Amino acid sequence: NAGVTQTPKFQVLKTGQSMTLQCAQDMNHEYMSWYRQDPGMGLRLIHYSVGAGITDQGEVPNGYNVSRSTTEDFPLRLLSAAPSQTSVYFCASSYSVASGEEMGELFFGEGSRLTVL
Amino acid sequence: DQQVKQNSPSLSVQEGRISILNCDYTNSMFDYFLWYKKYPAEGPTFLISISSIKDKNEDGRFTVFLNKSAKHLSLHIVPSQPGDSAVYFCAARPYGGATNKLIFGTGTLLAVQP
């Protein structure tokens, strides 16, 4: 069972370089999201999508772009990497439920560790 | 401004004893609260949740308590096992908005000593 797959697992960039973190899920989930984990900060939401063609900003969207052209894929783009973007990035997906309905479980990938020098 | 707070970065308990992990939130606009567990080099995994209209939810060794007047959430693990050693995140879902958009706390590292 693949679940949520993130690539690459590790990446080192120089300041100003661009790159894309890939995320794919095979569970036909409508909802996908990106979080970053930093020491003492927990998990912070970067961007999310409630379906193909629909994206929105989370708590810390600056410096990141996303798109959702298919249900399965939700790439995260860093256009000009900065040392402050050194972090572990997690992609997560779930079924969508109506507002107020019981939460669907959020499934996470294994993470992508990014270092920006 | 941290809306969901876990003030204890770490907790150490003996195997077989109770582990109590705490979480506070700063506003009342959440309808679901959840706990996630994370092992090193893995993604977080769902543990247990509670609706804001309830005050307790139990699943095996894990019980979550919600005190709305105090804006406080706790996770009890009884009995604690060495395999429970992990980072525990509490999370809250805001009313309305995106369906599974979660706000996470900073995490508590639980160490269960054999």
Short mmCIF file of C-alpha atoms in Angstrom, two decimals:
data_model
loop_
_atom_site.label_atom_id
_atom_site.label_comp_id
_atom_site.label_asym_id
_atom_site.label_seq_id
_atom_site.Cartn_x
_atom_site.Cartn_y
_atom_site.Cartn_z
CA ASN A 1 0.00 0.00 0.00
CA ALA A 2 1.69 3.18 -1.19
CA GLY A 3 -0.52 5.76 0.64
CA VAL A 4 1.17 9.19 0.49
CA THR A 5 4.52 9.22 -1.28
CA GLN A 6 6.94 12.13 -1.03
CA THR A 7 10.07 12.67 -3.09
CA PRO A 8 12.86 13.43 -2.56
CA LYS A 9 13.46 12.34 1.03
CA PHE A 10 16.53 14.55 1.36
CA GLN A 11 17.64 17.62 -0.56
CA VAL A 12 20.35 20.25 -0.14
CA LEU A 13 19.95 23.55 -1.97
CA LYS A 14 21.90 26.75 -2.23
CA THR A 15 20.20 30.05 -1.49
CA GLY A 16 18.30 31.24 -4.55
CA GLN A 17 17.89 27.84 -6.16
CA SER A 18 14.47 26.51 -7.01
CA MET A 19 13.05 23.05 -6.56
CA THR A 20 9.82 21.09 -6.33
CA LEU A 21 8.85 18.66 -3.61
CA GLN A 22 6.61 15.99 -5.05
CA CYS A 23 3.61 14.46 -3.31
CA ALA A 24 1.38 11.72 -4.67
CA GLN A 25 -1.43 9.76 -3.05
CA ASP A 26 -3.24 6.70 -4.34
CA MET A 27 -6.26 6.78 -2.04
CA ASN A 28 -8.42 9.07 -4.22
CA HIS A 29 -8.43 11.70 -1.47
CA GLU A 30 -9.92 15.08 -2.31
CA TYR A 31 -8.03 16.98 0.38
CA MET A 32 -4.26 17.43 0.27
CA SER A 33 -1.97 19.69 2.24
CA TRP A 34 1.63 20.60 2.96
CA TYR A 35 3.08 21.16 6.44
CA ARG A 36 6.54 22.09 7.62
CA GLN A 37 7.98 20.91 10.93
CA ASP A 38 10.50 23.03 12.76
CA PRO A 39 11.96 22.60 16.27
CA GLY A 40 9.75 24.30 18.85
CA MET A 41 7.17 25.24 16.20
CA GLY A 42 5.32 21.99 15.63
CA LEU A 43 3.63 21.40 12.30
CA ARG A 44 2.57 24.51 10.40
CA LEU A 45 0.25 24.47 7.41
CA ILE A 46 1.75 25.92 4.22
CA HIS A 47 -0.89 25.34 1.53
CA TYR A 48 -3.84 23.05 1.07
CA SER A 49 -6.24 21.89 -1.65
CA VAL A 50 -9.80 20.62 -1.40
CA GLY A 51 -9.80 19.21 -4.92
CA ALA A 52 -8.24 19.38 -8.36
CA GLY A 53 -7.90 22.97 -9.52
CA ILE A 54 -8.49 24.43 -6.04
CA THR A 55 -5.72 25.59 -3.70
CA ASP A 56 -5.53 27.95 -0.76
CA GLN A 57 -3.00 29.36 1.68
CA GLY A 58 -2.32 28.09 5.16
CA GLU A 59 -0.47 29.69 8.06
CA VAL A 60 2.96 30.11 6.41
CA PRO A 61 2.53 30.32 2.61
CA ASN A 62 5.19 32.90 1.76
CA GLY A 63 7.96 31.57 -0.50
CA TYR A 64 5.95 28.55 -1.65
CA ASN A 65 3.69 27.84 -4.61
CA VAL A 66 1.36 24.91 -5.20
CA SER A 67 -0.91 23.62 -7.92
CA ARG A 68 -3.37 20.73 -8.11
CA SER A 69 -3.90 19.59 -11.66
CA THR A 70 -4.89 16.03 -10.72
CA THR A 71 -6.49 14.40 -7.69
CA GLU A 72 -3.36 12.35 -7.07
CA ASP A 73 -0.59 14.97 -7.13
CA PHE A 74 0.11 18.09 -5.09
CA PRO A 75 3.63 19.47 -5.71
CA LEU A 76 5.17 22.18 -3.55
CA ARG A 77 7.48 24.62 -5.33
CA LEU A 78 10.19 26.77 -3.82
CA LEU A 79 10.96 29.46 -6.41
CA SER A 80 13.99 30.99 -4.68
CA ALA A 81 15.12 28.99 -1.66
CA ALA A 82 16.16 30.78 1.54
CA PRO A 83 17.90 29.39 4.65
CA SER A 84 14.66 30.03 6.59
CA GLN A 85 13.06 27.30 4.47
CA THR A 86 15.36 24.66 5.95
CA SER A 87 12.84 22.27 7.46
CA VAL A 88 11.16 18.90 7.25
CA TYR A 89 8.17 19.00 4.91
CA PHE A 90 5.17 16.70 5.20
CA CYS A 91 2.43 16.14 2.68
CA ALA A 92 -0.91 14.89 3.99
CA SER A 93 -4.18 13.81 2.42
CA SER A 94 -7.67 12.76 3.45
CA TYR A 95 -11.22 12.35 2.26
CA SER A 96 -13.21 15.54 2.40
CA VAL A 97 -16.18 15.81 4.72
CA ALA A 98 -18.78 18.56 5.04
CA SER A 99 -18.13 21.28 7.56
CA GLY A 100 -19.12 20.04 10.99
CA GLU A 101 -18.99 16.37 10.08
CA GLU A 102 -16.61 14.05 11.89
CA MET A 103 -13.00 14.43 10.91
CA GLY A 104 -11.58 12.11 8.31
CA GLU A 105 -8.15 10.76 9.18
CA LEU A 106 -5.28 12.78 7.77
CA PHE A 107 -2.63 10.48 6.25
CA PHE A 108 0.92 11.80 6.17
CA GLY A 109 3.87 10.98 3.98
CA GLU A 110 7.27 10.13 5.48
CA GLY A 111 8.60 13.64 5.02
CA SER A 112 11.19 15.46 2.93
CA ARG A 113 14.16 16.98 4.73
CA LEU A 114 15.34 20.15 3.01
CA THR A 115 18.51 22.06 3.85
CA VAL A 116 19.15 25.47 2.30
CA LEU A 117 22.73 26.71 2.58
CA ASP B 1 0.36 33.57 17.77
CA GLN B 2 0.17 29.89 18.72
CA GLN B 3 -3.51 28.87 18.88
CA VAL B 4 -2.74 25.33 20.08
CA LYS B 5 -0.07 24.98 22.74
CA GLN B 6 1.75 22.07 24.29
CA ASN B 7 3.75 23.55 27.12
CA SER B 8 5.71 20.42 28.02
CA PRO B 9 8.35 19.64 25.40
CA SER B 10 9.09 16.28 26.99
CA LEU B 11 7.74 13.73 29.44
CA SER B 12 9.33 10.60 30.92
CA VAL B 13 7.31 7.81 32.57
CA GLN B 14 7.92 4.26 33.72
CA GLU B 15 6.50 1.35 31.79
CA GLY B 16 3.09 0.35 33.14
CA ARG B 17 2.35 3.78 34.62
CA ILE B 18 0.02 6.42 33.25
CA SER B 19 1.22 9.00 30.73
CA ILE B 20 -0.68 12.30 30.65
CA LEU B 21 -0.02 14.68 27.79
CA ASN B 22 -1.56 18.13 27.90
CA CYS B 23 -2.66 20.67 25.33
CA ASP B 24 -4.23 24.13 25.63
CA TYR B 25 -5.99 26.19 22.99
CA THR B 26 -6.64 29.90 22.90
CA ASN B 27 -10.00 30.28 21.20
CA SER B 28 -13.29 28.40 21.09
CA MET B 29 -13.62 28.20 17.32
CA PHE B 30 -12.55 24.57 16.98
CA ASP B 31 -15.00 21.71 16.42
CA TYR B 32 -12.65 18.71 16.54
CA PHE B 33 -9.52 17.95 18.50
CA LEU B 34 -7.08 15.20 17.63
CA TRP B 35 -3.88 13.56 18.77
CA TYR B 36 -1.19 12.38 16.35
CA LYS B 37 1.86 10.28 17.16
CA LYS B 38 5.18 10.60 15.34
CA TYR B 39 8.18 8.27 15.36
CA PRO B 40 11.57 9.53 14.11
CA ALA B 41 11.95 9.59 10.31
CA GLU B 42 8.25 8.83 9.84
CA GLY B 43 5.19 10.91 9.18
CA PRO B 44 2.65 11.56 11.96
CA THR B 45 -0.10 8.98 12.37
CA PHE B 46 -3.60 9.54 13.73
CA LEU B 47 -4.21 8.30 17.27
CA ILE B 48 -7.55 9.51 18.60
CA SER B 49 -10.00 12.39 18.21
CA ILE B 50 -12.84 14.07 20.08
CA SER B 51 -15.68 16.28 19.00
CA SER B 52 -16.11 19.61 20.77
CA ILE B 53 -19.56 18.47 21.92
CA LYS B 54 -18.07 15.62 23.96
CA ASP B 55 -15.83 15.60 27.00
CA LYS B 56 -14.28 12.14 26.72
CA ASN B 57 -13.37 9.60 24.08
CA GLU B 58 -11.71 6.27 24.74
CA ASP B 59 -9.93 3.82 22.45
CA GLY B 60 -8.17 0.95 24.18
CA ARG B 61 -5.29 2.29 26.25
CA PHE B 62 -5.84 5.83 24.98
CA THR B 63 -8.36 8.30 26.40
CA VAL B 64 -8.77 11.92 25.41
CA PHE B 65 -10.43 14.40 27.77
CA LEU B 66 -11.77 17.78 26.72
CA ASN B 67 -12.43 20.59 29.20
CA LYS B 68 -14.03 23.36 27.15
CA SER B 69 -14.32 25.86 29.99
CA ALA B 70 -10.57 25.61 30.59
CA LYS B 71 -9.78 25.28 26.86
CA HIS B 72 -7.72 22.24 27.78
CA LEU B 73 -7.22 18.84 26.16
CA SER B 74 -5.38 15.85 27.60
CA LEU B 75 -4.35 12.42 26.39
CA HIS B 76 -4.06 9.59 28.90
CA ILE B 77 -2.15 6.42 28.04
CA VAL B 78 -2.68 3.54 30.46
CA PRO B 79 -0.63 1.44 30.83
CA SER B 80 2.30 3.06 29.08
CA GLN B 81 4.53 0.82 26.97
CA PRO B 82 8.04 1.39 25.58
CA GLY B 83 6.56 1.35 22.06
CA ASP B 84 4.58 4.46 23.00
CA SER B 85 7.81 6.47 23.04
CA ALA B 86 7.28 9.08 20.33
CA VAL B 87 6.43 12.73 19.78
CA TYR B 88 2.74 13.45 20.36
CA PHE B 89 1.04 16.36 18.63
CA CYS B 90 -2.35 17.70 19.54
CA ALA B 91 -4.30 19.35 16.74
CA ALA B 92 -7.54 21.25 16.32
CA ARG B 93 -9.86 21.78 13.38
CA PRO B 94 -11.39 25.25 13.01
CA TYR B 95 -15.15 25.54 12.52
CA GLY B 96 -16.09 25.95 8.87
CA GLY B 97 -13.39 26.47 6.25
CA ALA B 98 -11.51 23.57 4.67
CA THR B 99 -12.70 20.23 5.94
CA ASN B 100 -9.47 18.79 7.36
CA LYS B 101 -7.40 21.90 7.82
CA LEU B 102 -5.68 21.27 11.15
CA ILE B 103 -3.78 23.55 13.51
CA PHE B 104 -1.06 21.62 15.34
CA GLY B 105 0.66 22.16 18.65
CA THR B 106 4.43 22.08 19.11
CA GLY B 107 4.58 18.47 20.25
CA THR B 108 5.60 16.57 23.40
CA LEU B 109 8.31 13.93 23.34
CA LEU B 110 7.20 10.98 25.46
CA ALA B 111 9.84 8.55 26.70
CA VAL B 112 8.57 5.36 28.35
CA GLN B 113 11.31 3.75 30.40
CA PRO B 114 11.34 -0.08 30.63
#
